[in-house]
Amino acid sequence: SLWRSAPPGVTNETVVAALRGTLERLPEVDDEVRCRTLLALANELFEQAPFAEREALVDEATAMARRLGDPVLVVDACLVGFVALWTVRTAEDRLGRATQAMALARETGQERELLVAATLRAVVLGELGRPAEMTEAAELARAEARRLRIAFAETVLHGLEVPWLAMRGEFDECERRLEELRSLARAMTHFDVDESMAACLLALRLWQGRSGEAVPMLRQLDSGLPEFAPTIAVYLWRAGLEAEARDYETARGIQIPSDGEVPMHMVAHAAELGLYLGRTDLAAVCHRRLATYGGMVASIGASLAIGPVEAYQAMASAALGETARAGAEADRALERAREWGLDVFIAWFGGVRAAYDF
């Protein structure tokens, strides 16, 4: 796992202080230890430091690794940099990092690093709305994971693929993947295994039309991860619990910040909620935030893909009364969904268009 020494949403101040102290004592010259310390600090600061600070640390470390001419170090810079700078707007850069890491890891015989790079490459291809390439990359990564008996990678890949399978209506395959995840969960203890299982169940129940069953699980997530608030309201609404969705939205006072890093899944569901509730303020912010990500899928990085970004742009436009713009965006969304084979998504979104006349 490439993640951090603290749980999600938390920074390990002891580790951060140790890394900062190390940088102060190390000579400011190209050196492997200094390079690794810069990378580790950028990664540990993910929940605390602004993107620009993390980017500066990663850029310095990556340039240093390349100057040192150490391919093993360059692989680590690519992989740790991928995770430390993980946000929707870095998707193309992260694809480049994962692709380079794969090539170098293969050349240098780094089996585990090759697996990590292949897994991350599959993830970012999904984010970028390239599901055929995502599936090919995931198959390669899964074969390596099984050969090396590294089950953690399999949990990530299931979490990545099940939402796509659910949007296609391949529910039996989703259930089979969930059973595999349960088997993995019995064999290992890891927060991310539970997270992958939850993400798969949330996706499956949503596209099966059983979103109400997933609300208790979402409420548990909401206690520690407030970015799930729009999703809870949307799941309630789609389950036909419209009054409860309104009450929940009122109690939470759901807002989307106009700047800063926000999961695309949160913005997309807030846009959908803006349409349902007539929240033009919410719809306006969401439309602006989604506007630059056409062609991508709305997701939380490695999991919970919920369809083309353009579909949620269209709902935001419809909420704002921009019917012509909403129609054009919806047409693009459906064209992309047909290309991706998302039959269940297409049926649902067609119903939304008919209901709200855009």
mmCIF file of C-alpha atoms in Angstrom:
data_model
loop_
_atom_site.group_PDB
_atom_site.id
_atom_site.type_symbol
_atom_site.label_atom_id
_atom_site.label_comp_id
_atom_site.label_asym_id
_atom_site.label_seq_id
_atom_site.Cartn_x
_atom_site.Cartn_y
_atom_site.Cartn_z
ATOM 1 C CA SER A 1 0.000 0.000 0.000
ATOM 2 C CA LEU A 2 1.219 3.503 -0.838
ATOM 3 C CA TRP A 3 -1.034 5.290 1.603
ATOM 4 C CA ARG A 4 -0.122 7.299 4.660
ATOM 5 C CA SER A 5 0.737 6.455 8.272
ATOM 6 C CA ALA A 6 -2.474 8.086 9.561
ATOM 7 C CA PRO A 7 -6.108 7.166 8.835
ATOM 8 C CA PRO A 8 -8.053 9.079 6.150
ATOM 9 C CA GLY A 9 -8.680 12.685 7.147
ATOM 10 C CA VAL A 10 -5.866 12.717 9.714
ATOM 11 C CA THR A 11 -2.205 13.786 9.620
ATOM 12 C CA ASN A 12 0.423 11.975 11.691
ATOM 13 C CA GLU A 13 2.170 14.972 13.232
ATOM 14 C CA THR A 14 4.911 12.832 14.787
ATOM 15 C CA VAL A 15 5.934 11.464 11.407
ATOM 16 C CA VAL A 16 5.669 14.878 9.738
ATOM 17 C CA ALA A 17 7.867 16.452 12.416
ATOM 18 C CA ALA A 18 10.453 13.691 12.001
ATOM 19 C CA LEU A 19 10.525 14.170 8.234
ATOM 20 C CA ARG A 20 10.849 17.956 8.519
ATOM 21 C CA GLY A 21 13.654 17.520 11.046
ATOM 22 C CA THR A 22 15.413 15.119 8.710
ATOM 23 C CA LEU A 23 15.254 17.615 5.833
ATOM 24 C CA GLU A 24 16.723 20.333 8.064
ATOM 25 C CA ARG A 25 19.694 18.143 8.966
ATOM 26 C CA LEU A 26 20.397 16.684 5.524
ATOM 27 C CA PRO A 27 22.755 18.560 3.175
ATOM 28 C CA GLU A 28 20.883 20.342 0.362
ATOM 29 C CA VAL A 29 22.462 18.211 -2.338
ATOM 30 C CA ASP A 30 21.191 15.443 -4.598
ATOM 31 C CA ASP A 31 20.936 12.390 -2.388
ATOM 32 C CA GLU A 32 18.700 9.322 -2.230
ATOM 33 C CA VAL A 33 17.755 9.833 1.421
ATOM 34 C CA ARG A 34 16.856 13.468 0.827
ATOM 35 C CA CYS A 35 14.803 12.474 -2.224
ATOM 36 C CA ARG A 36 12.858 9.821 -0.300
ATOM 37 C CA THR A 37 12.294 12.207 2.600
ATOM 38 C CA LEU A 38 10.810 14.834 0.278
ATOM 39 C CA LEU A 39 8.472 12.230 -1.206
ATOM 40 C CA ALA A 40 7.428 10.879 2.174
ATOM 41 C CA LEU A 41 6.712 14.378 3.478
ATOM 42 C CA ALA A 42 4.586 15.273 0.457
ATOM 43 C CA ASN A 43 2.589 12.091 0.944
ATOM 44 C CA GLU A 44 2.114 12.490 4.710
ATOM 45 C CA LEU A 45 0.932 16.095 4.221
ATOM 46 C CA PHE A 46 -1.893 15.060 1.886
ATOM 47 C CA GLU A 47 -4.643 15.911 4.382
ATOM 48 C CA GLN A 48 -3.012 19.093 5.672
ATOM 49 C CA ALA A 49 -0.856 20.997 3.200
ATOM 50 C CA PRO A 50 -2.119 22.953 0.172
ATOM 51 C CA PHE A 51 -1.676 21.253 -3.183
ATOM 52 C CA ALA A 52 1.019 23.723 -4.227
ATOM 53 C CA GLU A 53 3.222 22.787 -1.265
ATOM 54 C CA ARG A 54 2.904 19.056 -1.977
ATOM 55 C CA GLU A 55 3.514 19.645 -5.673
ATOM 56 C CA ALA A 56 6.728 21.560 -4.942
ATOM 57 C CA LEU A 57 8.022 18.706 -2.758
ATOM 58 C CA VAL A 58 7.168 16.062 -5.370
ATOM 59 C CA ASP A 59 8.637 18.082 -8.242
ATOM 60 C CA GLU A 60 11.895 18.623 -6.341
ATOM 61 C CA ALA A 61 12.148 14.929 -5.462
ATOM 62 C CA THR A 62 11.289 13.739 -8.976
ATOM 63 C CA ALA A 63 13.849 16.038 -10.587
ATOM 64 C CA MET A 64 16.437 14.875 -8.042
ATOM 65 C CA ALA A 65 15.731 11.194 -8.749
ATOM 66 C CA ARG A 66 16.201 11.797 -12.468
ATOM 67 C CA ARG A 67 19.440 13.722 -11.948
ATOM 68 C CA LEU A 68 20.753 10.861 -9.805
ATOM 69 C CA GLY A 69 19.972 8.525 -12.699
ATOM 70 C CA ASP A 70 18.579 5.843 -10.400
ATOM 71 C CA PRO A 71 15.626 4.106 -12.117
ATOM 72 C CA VAL A 72 14.487 2.505 -8.850
ATOM 73 C CA LEU A 73 14.284 5.927 -7.258
ATOM 74 C CA VAL A 74 12.470 7.358 -10.291
ATOM 75 C CA VAL A 75 9.861 4.601 -9.991
ATOM 76 C CA ASP A 76 9.265 5.512 -6.351
ATOM 77 C CA ALA A 77 9.057 9.203 -7.234
ATOM 78 C CA CYS A 78 6.425 8.416 -9.875
ATOM 79 C CA LEU A 79 4.341 6.196 -7.579
ATOM 80 C CA VAL A 80 4.515 8.237 -4.388
ATOM 81 C CA GLY A 81 4.045 11.398 -6.439
ATOM 82 C CA PHE A 82 0.897 9.877 -7.990
ATOM 83 C CA VAL A 83 -0.654 9.390 -4.550
ATOM 84 C CA ALA A 84 0.606 12.625 -2.973
ATOM 85 C CA LEU A 85 -0.859 14.692 -5.840
ATOM 86 C CA TRP A 86 -4.060 12.668 -6.301
ATOM 87 C CA THR A 87 -6.798 15.064 -7.344
ATOM 88 C CA VAL A 88 -9.048 15.142 -10.379
ATOM 89 C CA ARG A 89 -7.071 17.841 -12.187
ATOM 90 C CA THR A 90 -3.826 15.833 -12.103
ATOM 91 C CA ALA A 91 -5.277 12.817 -13.912
ATOM 92 C CA GLU A 92 -3.262 13.198 -17.119
ATOM 93 C CA ASP A 93 -0.056 13.831 -15.160
ATOM 94 C CA ARG A 94 -0.735 10.794 -12.975
ATOM 95 C CA LEU A 95 -1.298 8.633 -16.046
ATOM 96 C CA GLY A 96 2.146 9.670 -17.259
ATOM 97 C CA ARG A 97 3.676 8.840 -13.877
ATOM 98 C CA ALA A 98 2.054 5.404 -13.706
ATOM 99 C CA THR A 99 2.995 4.580 -17.296
ATOM 100 C CA GLN A 100 6.637 5.569 -16.781
ATOM 101 C CA ALA A 101 6.788 3.664 -13.496
ATOM 102 C CA MET A 102 5.474 0.521 -15.214
ATOM 103 C CA ALA A 103 8.086 0.713 -17.951
ATOM 104 C CA LEU A 104 10.981 1.304 -15.558
ATOM 105 C CA ALA A 105 9.795 -1.331 -13.085
ATOM 106 C CA ARG A 106 9.603 -3.889 -15.878
ATOM 107 C CA GLU A 107 13.110 -2.974 -17.080
ATOM 108 C CA THR A 108 14.604 -3.231 -13.581
ATOM 109 C CA GLY A 109 12.720 -6.345 -12.497
ATOM 110 C CA GLN A 110 10.766 -4.637 -9.693
ATOM 111 C CA GLU A 111 7.766 -6.961 -9.496
ATOM 112 C CA ARG A 112 5.896 -5.277 -6.666
ATOM 113 C CA GLU A 113 6.422 -1.810 -8.087
ATOM 114 C CA LEU A 114 5.190 -3.051 -11.459
ATOM 115 C CA LEU A 115 2.007 -4.297 -9.781
ATOM 116 C CA VAL A 116 1.446 -0.989 -7.963
ATOM 117 C CA ALA A 117 2.047 1.003 -11.146
ATOM 118 C CA ALA A 118 -0.281 -1.231 -13.169
ATOM 119 C CA THR A 119 -3.013 -0.890 -10.548
ATOM 120 C CA LEU A 120 -2.699 2.891 -10.384
ATOM 121 C CA ARG A 121 -2.659 3.082 -14.169
ATOM 122 C CA ALA A 122 -5.943 1.167 -14.330
ATOM 123 C CA VAL A 123 -7.424 3.530 -11.752
ATOM 124 C CA VAL A 124 -6.498 6.722 -13.585
ATOM 125 C CA LEU A 125 -7.658 5.355 -16.931
ATOM 126 C CA GLY A 126 -11.042 4.864 -15.270
ATOM 127 C CA GLU A 127 -11.019 8.445 -13.998
ATOM 128 C CA LEU A 128 -10.229 9.689 -17.491
ATOM 129 C CA GLY A 129 -13.220 7.899 -18.995
ATOM 130 C CA ARG A 130 -11.217 5.266 -20.868
ATOM 131 C CA PRO A 131 -12.925 2.088 -19.611
ATOM 132 C CA ALA A 132 -11.695 -0.283 -22.342
ATOM 133 C CA GLU A 133 -8.088 0.613 -21.527
ATOM 134 C CA MET A 134 -8.955 0.498 -17.819
ATOM 135 C CA THR A 135 -10.200 -3.079 -18.149
ATOM 136 C CA GLU A 136 -7.091 -4.151 -20.067
ATOM 137 C CA ALA A 137 -4.821 -2.540 -17.467
ATOM 138 C CA ALA A 138 -6.830 -4.071 -14.613
ATOM 139 C CA GLU A 139 -6.532 -7.563 -16.124
ATOM 140 C CA LEU A 140 -2.752 -7.184 -16.275
ATOM 141 C CA ALA A 141 -2.618 -5.902 -12.704
ATOM 142 C CA ARG A 142 -4.916 -8.659 -11.419
ATOM 143 C CA ALA A 143 -2.787 -11.371 -13.018
ATOM 144 C CA GLU A 144 0.317 -9.920 -11.341
ATOM 145 C CA ALA A 145 -1.484 -9.581 -7.993
ATOM 146 C CA ARG A 146 -2.471 -13.246 -8.048
ATOM 147 C CA ARG A 147 0.961 -14.380 -9.178
ATOM 148 C CA LEU A 148 2.632 -12.433 -6.371
ATOM 149 C CA ARG A 149 -0.170 -13.209 -3.891
ATOM 150 C CA ILE A 150 -0.680 -9.523 -3.042
ATOM 151 C CA ALA A 151 -4.376 -9.478 -2.226
ATOM 152 C CA PHE A 152 -4.540 -5.759 -1.458
ATOM 153 C CA ALA A 153 -4.228 -4.908 -5.157
ATOM 154 C CA GLU A 154 -7.186 -7.170 -5.943
ATOM 155 C CA THR A 155 -9.376 -5.232 -3.494
ATOM 156 C CA VAL A 156 -8.495 -1.964 -5.234
ATOM 157 C CA LEU A 157 -9.279 -3.435 -8.648
ATOM 158 C CA HIS A 158 -12.654 -4.794 -7.529
ATOM 159 C CA GLY A 159 -13.534 -1.394 -6.062
ATOM 160 C CA LEU A 160 -12.581 0.200 -9.361
ATOM 161 C CA GLU A 161 -14.480 -2.127 -11.701
ATOM 162 C CA VAL A 162 -17.690 -3.039 -9.871
ATOM 163 C CA PRO A 163 -19.330 0.423 -10.295
ATOM 164 C CA TRP A 164 -18.737 0.210 -14.065
ATOM 165 C CA LEU A 165 -20.181 -3.316 -14.144
ATOM 166 C CA ALA A 166 -23.208 -2.134 -12.170
ATOM 167 C CA MET A 167 -23.860 0.757 -14.572
ATOM 168 C CA ARG A 168 -23.800 -1.815 -17.386
ATOM 169 C CA GLY A 169 -26.319 -4.018 -15.589
ATOM 170 C CA GLU A 170 -23.866 -6.892 -15.008
ATOM 171 C CA PHE A 171 -25.267 -7.496 -11.544
ATOM 172 C CA ASP A 172 -24.367 -11.203 -11.311
ATOM 173 C CA GLU A 173 -20.729 -10.368 -11.980
ATOM 174 C CA CYS A 174 -20.924 -7.632 -9.333
ATOM 175 C CA GLU A 175 -22.195 -10.160 -6.791
ATOM 176 C CA ARG A 176 -19.392 -12.558 -7.733
ATOM 177 C CA ARG A 177 -16.821 -9.805 -7.213
ATOM 178 C CA LEU A 178 -18.378 -8.960 -3.848
ATOM 179 C CA GLU A 179 -18.041 -12.579 -2.756
ATOM 180 C CA GLU A 180 -14.359 -12.481 -3.764
ATOM 181 C CA LEU A 181 -13.966 -9.329 -1.675
ATOM 182 C CA ARG A 182 -15.596 -11.041 1.304
ATOM 183 C CA SER A 183 -13.111 -13.894 0.965
ATOM 184 C CA LEU A 184 -10.231 -11.418 0.864
ATOM 185 C CA ALA A 185 -11.635 -9.629 3.907
ATOM 186 C CA ARG A 186 -11.665 -12.895 5.839
ATOM 187 C CA ALA A 187 -8.018 -13.457 4.957
ATOM 188 C CA MET A 188 -6.634 -10.012 5.757
ATOM 189 C CA THR A 189 -7.361 -7.013 7.959
ATOM 190 C CA HIS A 190 -7.056 -3.667 6.200
ATOM 191 C CA PHE A 191 -9.173 -0.519 6.268
ATOM 192 C CA ASP A 192 -9.145 -0.328 2.477
ATOM 193 C CA VAL A 193 -10.674 -3.805 2.123
ATOM 194 C CA ASP A 194 -13.718 -2.678 4.095
ATOM 195 C CA GLU A 195 -13.772 0.536 2.057
ATOM 196 C CA SER A 196 -13.731 -1.385 -1.241
ATOM 197 C CA MET A 197 -16.567 -3.622 -0.089
ATOM 198 C CA ALA A 198 -18.622 -0.604 0.944
ATOM 199 C CA ALA A 199 -17.982 1.172 -2.354
ATOM 200 C CA CYS A 200 -18.999 -1.910 -4.346
ATOM 201 C CA LEU A 201 -22.212 -2.364 -2.358
ATOM 202 C CA LEU A 202 -23.095 1.320 -2.694
ATOM 203 C CA ALA A 203 -22.654 1.181 -6.462
ATOM 204 C CA LEU A 204 -24.511 -2.086 -6.881
ATOM 205 C CA ARG A 205 -27.526 -1.058 -4.791
ATOM 206 C CA LEU A 206 -27.757 2.317 -6.535
ATOM 207 C CA TRP A 207 -27.985 0.873 -10.037
ATOM 208 C CA GLN A 208 -30.188 -2.010 -8.944
ATOM 209 C CA GLY A 209 -32.734 0.603 -7.860
ATOM 210 C CA ARG A 210 -32.234 -0.356 -4.202
ATOM 211 C CA SER A 211 -30.518 2.821 -3.015
ATOM 212 C CA GLY A 212 -32.578 2.990 0.187
ATOM 213 C CA GLU A 213 -30.841 -0.166 1.429
ATOM 214 C CA ALA A 214 -27.482 1.583 1.199
ATOM 215 C CA VAL A 215 -28.439 4.646 3.260
ATOM 216 C CA PRO A 216 -27.483 3.138 6.675
ATOM 217 C CA MET A 217 -23.992 2.377 5.322
ATOM 218 C CA LEU A 218 -23.704 5.892 3.925
ATOM 219 C CA ARG A 219 -24.719 7.393 7.244
ATOM 220 C CA GLN A 220 -21.836 5.536 8.892
ATOM 221 C CA LEU A 221 -19.443 7.001 6.330
ATOM 222 C CA ASP A 222 -20.979 10.450 6.769
ATOM 223 C CA SER A 223 -19.934 10.579 10.419
ATOM 224 C CA GLY A 224 -16.276 10.646 9.444
ATOM 225 C CA LEU A 225 -16.367 11.754 5.807
ATOM 226 C CA PRO A 226 -18.668 14.754 5.271
ATOM 227 C CA GLU A 227 -18.132 14.632 1.504
ATOM 228 C CA PHE A 228 -20.754 11.866 1.437
ATOM 229 C CA ALA A 229 -23.538 14.248 2.495
ATOM 230 C CA PRO A 230 -24.797 15.013 -1.062
ATOM 231 C CA THR A 231 -24.663 11.296 -1.854
ATOM 232 C CA ILE A 232 -26.849 10.423 1.139
ATOM 233 C CA ALA A 233 -29.466 12.942 0.052
ATOM 234 C CA VAL A 234 -29.371 11.628 -3.544
ATOM 235 C CA TYR A 235 -29.719 8.006 -2.417
ATOM 236 C CA LEU A 236 -32.725 8.969 -0.282
ATOM 237 C CA TRP A 237 -34.311 10.819 -3.206
ATOM 238 C CA ARG A 238 -33.724 7.991 -5.671
ATOM 239 C CA ALA A 239 -35.255 5.584 -3.135
ATOM 240 C CA GLY A 240 -38.449 7.654 -3.211
ATOM 241 C CA LEU A 241 -37.814 9.118 0.255
ATOM 242 C CA GLU A 242 -38.050 12.681 -1.006
ATOM 243 C CA ALA A 243 -39.277 14.275 2.232
ATOM 244 C CA GLU A 244 -36.449 12.610 4.145
ATOM 245 C CA ALA A 245 -33.958 13.808 1.524
ATOM 246 C CA ARG A 246 -35.207 17.374 1.925
ATOM 247 C CA ASP A 247 -35.010 17.166 5.715
ATOM 248 C CA TYR A 248 -31.504 15.739 5.547
ATOM 249 C CA GLU A 249 -30.340 18.476 3.155
ATOM 250 C CA THR A 250 -31.844 21.160 5.385
ATOM 251 C CA ALA A 251 -30.194 19.703 8.487
ATOM 252 C CA ARG A 252 -26.796 19.412 6.813
ATOM 253 C CA GLY A 253 -26.954 22.698 4.895
ATOM 254 C CA ILE A 254 -25.110 21.079 1.994
ATOM 255 C CA GLN A 255 -22.698 23.385 0.180
ATOM 256 C CA ILE A 256 -19.865 22.947 -2.315
ATOM 257 C CA PRO A 257 -16.861 25.267 -1.905
ATOM 258 C CA SER A 258 -16.100 27.387 -4.953
ATOM 259 C CA ASP A 259 -12.394 26.486 -4.841
ATOM 260 C CA GLY A 260 -10.040 23.951 -3.279
ATOM 261 C CA GLU A 261 -9.897 20.193 -3.767
ATOM 262 C CA VAL A 262 -13.289 18.458 -3.696
ATOM 263 C CA PRO A 263 -14.044 14.867 -4.803
ATOM 264 C CA MET A 264 -15.779 14.846 -8.190
ATOM 265 C CA HIS A 265 -18.322 12.346 -6.868
ATOM 266 C CA MET A 266 -19.395 14.900 -4.238
ATOM 267 C CA VAL A 267 -19.760 17.697 -6.799
ATOM 268 C CA ALA A 268 -21.707 15.496 -9.212
ATOM 269 C CA HIS A 269 -24.214 14.353 -6.602
ATOM 270 C CA ALA A 270 -24.569 17.916 -5.330
ATOM 271 C CA ALA A 271 -25.435 18.963 -8.894
ATOM 272 C CA GLU A 272 -28.053 16.218 -9.061
ATOM 273 C CA LEU A 273 -29.421 17.336 -5.698
ATOM 274 C CA GLY A 274 -29.540 20.926 -6.929
ATOM 275 C CA LEU A 275 -31.913 19.791 -9.671
ATOM 276 C CA TYR A 276 -34.176 17.818 -7.346
ATOM 277 C CA LEU A 277 -34.414 20.552 -4.717
ATOM 278 C CA GLY A 278 -34.300 23.614 -6.960
ATOM 279 C CA ARG A 279 -31.043 24.728 -5.311
ATOM 280 C CA THR A 280 -29.809 27.131 -7.997
ATOM 281 C CA ASP A 281 -26.935 28.312 -5.785
ATOM 282 C CA LEU A 282 -25.666 24.759 -5.462
ATOM 283 C CA ALA A 283 -26.205 24.037 -9.156
ATOM 284 C CA ALA A 284 -24.261 27.136 -10.229
ATOM 285 C CA VAL A 285 -21.180 26.237 -8.166
ATOM 286 C CA CYS A 286 -21.313 22.608 -9.289
ATOM 287 C CA HIS A 287 -21.591 23.513 -12.962
ATOM 288 C CA ARG A 288 -18.520 25.732 -12.746
ATOM 289 C CA ARG A 289 -16.563 23.021 -10.968
ATOM 290 C CA LEU A 290 -17.552 20.304 -13.439
ATOM 291 C CA ALA A 291 -17.032 22.396 -16.565
ATOM 292 C CA THR A 292 -13.365 21.565 -17.146
ATOM 293 C CA TYR A 293 -13.730 17.799 -16.741
ATOM 294 C CA GLY A 294 -15.813 16.846 -19.768
ATOM 295 C CA GLY A 295 -14.954 13.364 -21.028
ATOM 296 C CA MET A 296 -14.098 12.101 -17.561
ATOM 297 C CA VAL A 297 -16.184 9.970 -15.233
ATOM 298 C CA ALA A 298 -17.451 11.337 -11.925
ATOM 299 C CA SER A 299 -15.920 9.187 -9.178
ATOM 300 C CA ILE A 300 -13.941 9.155 -5.967
ATOM 301 C CA GLY A 301 -10.687 8.310 -7.670
ATOM 302 C CA ALA A 302 -10.345 4.545 -7.382
ATOM 303 C CA SER A 303 -14.019 3.806 -6.707
ATOM 304 C CA LEU A 304 -17.669 4.843 -6.987
ATOM 305 C CA ALA A 305 -17.754 5.847 -10.641
ATOM 306 C CA ILE A 306 -21.267 7.234 -11.274
ATOM 307 C CA GLY A 307 -21.276 8.128 -14.962
ATOM 308 C CA PRO A 308 -20.095 10.814 -17.377
ATOM 309 C CA VAL A 309 -19.366 14.231 -15.904
ATOM 310 C CA GLU A 310 -21.527 15.792 -18.650
ATOM 311 C CA ALA A 311 -24.657 14.151 -17.202
ATOM 312 C CA TYR A 312 -24.225 16.016 -13.935
ATOM 313 C CA GLN A 313 -23.376 19.231 -15.772
ATOM 314 C CA ALA A 314 -26.678 18.811 -17.604
ATOM 315 C CA MET A 315 -28.595 18.418 -14.341
ATOM 316 C CA ALA A 316 -26.952 21.537 -12.949
ATOM 317 C CA SER A 317 -27.843 23.456 -16.125
ATOM 318 C CA ALA A 318 -31.443 22.240 -15.925
ATOM 319 C CA ALA A 319 -31.645 23.403 -12.304
ATOM 320 C CA LEU A 320 -30.493 26.846 -13.465
ATOM 321 C CA GLY A 321 -33.154 26.981 -16.186
ATOM 322 C CA GLU A 322 -30.530 26.714 -18.953
ATOM 323 C CA THR A 323 -32.602 24.169 -20.889
ATOM 324 C CA ALA A 324 -30.780 24.367 -24.230
ATOM 325 C CA ARG A 325 -27.383 24.018 -22.592
ATOM 326 C CA ALA A 326 -28.691 21.165 -20.443
ATOM 327 C CA GLY A 327 -29.977 19.358 -23.521
ATOM 328 C CA ALA A 328 -26.667 19.656 -25.350
ATOM 329 C CA GLU A 329 -24.742 18.431 -22.294
ATOM 330 C CA ALA A 330 -27.179 15.564 -21.813
ATOM 331 C CA ASP A 331 -26.763 14.525 -25.442
ATOM 332 C CA ARG A 332 -22.998 14.395 -24.984
ATOM 333 C CA ALA A 333 -23.422 12.411 -21.768
ATOM 334 C CA LEU A 334 -25.626 9.828 -23.447
ATOM 335 C CA GLU A 335 -23.280 9.546 -26.410
ATOM 336 C CA ARG A 336 -20.429 8.830 -24.009
ATOM 337 C CA ALA A 337 -22.524 6.419 -21.929
ATOM 338 C CA ARG A 338 -23.469 4.479 -25.074
ATOM 339 C CA GLU A 339 -19.799 4.327 -26.061
ATOM 340 C CA TRP A 340 -19.031 2.973 -22.579
ATOM 341 C CA GLY A 341 -21.927 0.495 -22.666
ATOM 342 C CA LEU A 342 -23.662 1.856 -19.544
ATOM 343 C CA ASP A 343 -27.161 0.551 -20.267
ATOM 344 C CA VAL A 344 -28.547 0.947 -16.745
ATOM 345 C CA PHE A 345 -27.139 4.452 -16.433
ATOM 346 C CA ILE A 346 -28.669 5.366 -19.810
ATOM 347 C CA ALA A 347 -32.117 4.163 -18.731
ATOM 348 C CA TRP A 348 -31.933 6.110 -15.453
ATOM 349 C CA PHE A 349 -30.629 9.312 -17.023
ATOM 350 C CA GLY A 350 -33.247 9.151 -19.766
ATOM 351 C CA GLY A 351 -35.888 9.083 -17.049
ATOM 352 C CA VAL A 352 -34.375 12.150 -15.363
ATOM 353 C CA ARG A 353 -34.369 14.042 -18.675
ATOM 354 C CA ALA A 354 -38.012 13.194 -19.270
ATOM 355 C CA ALA A 355 -39.033 14.141 -15.737
ATOM 356 C CA TYR A 356 -37.300 17.530 -15.818
ATOM 357 C CA ASP A 357 -37.784 18.224 -19.525
ATOM 358 C CA PHE A 358 -34.272 18.892 -20.765
#
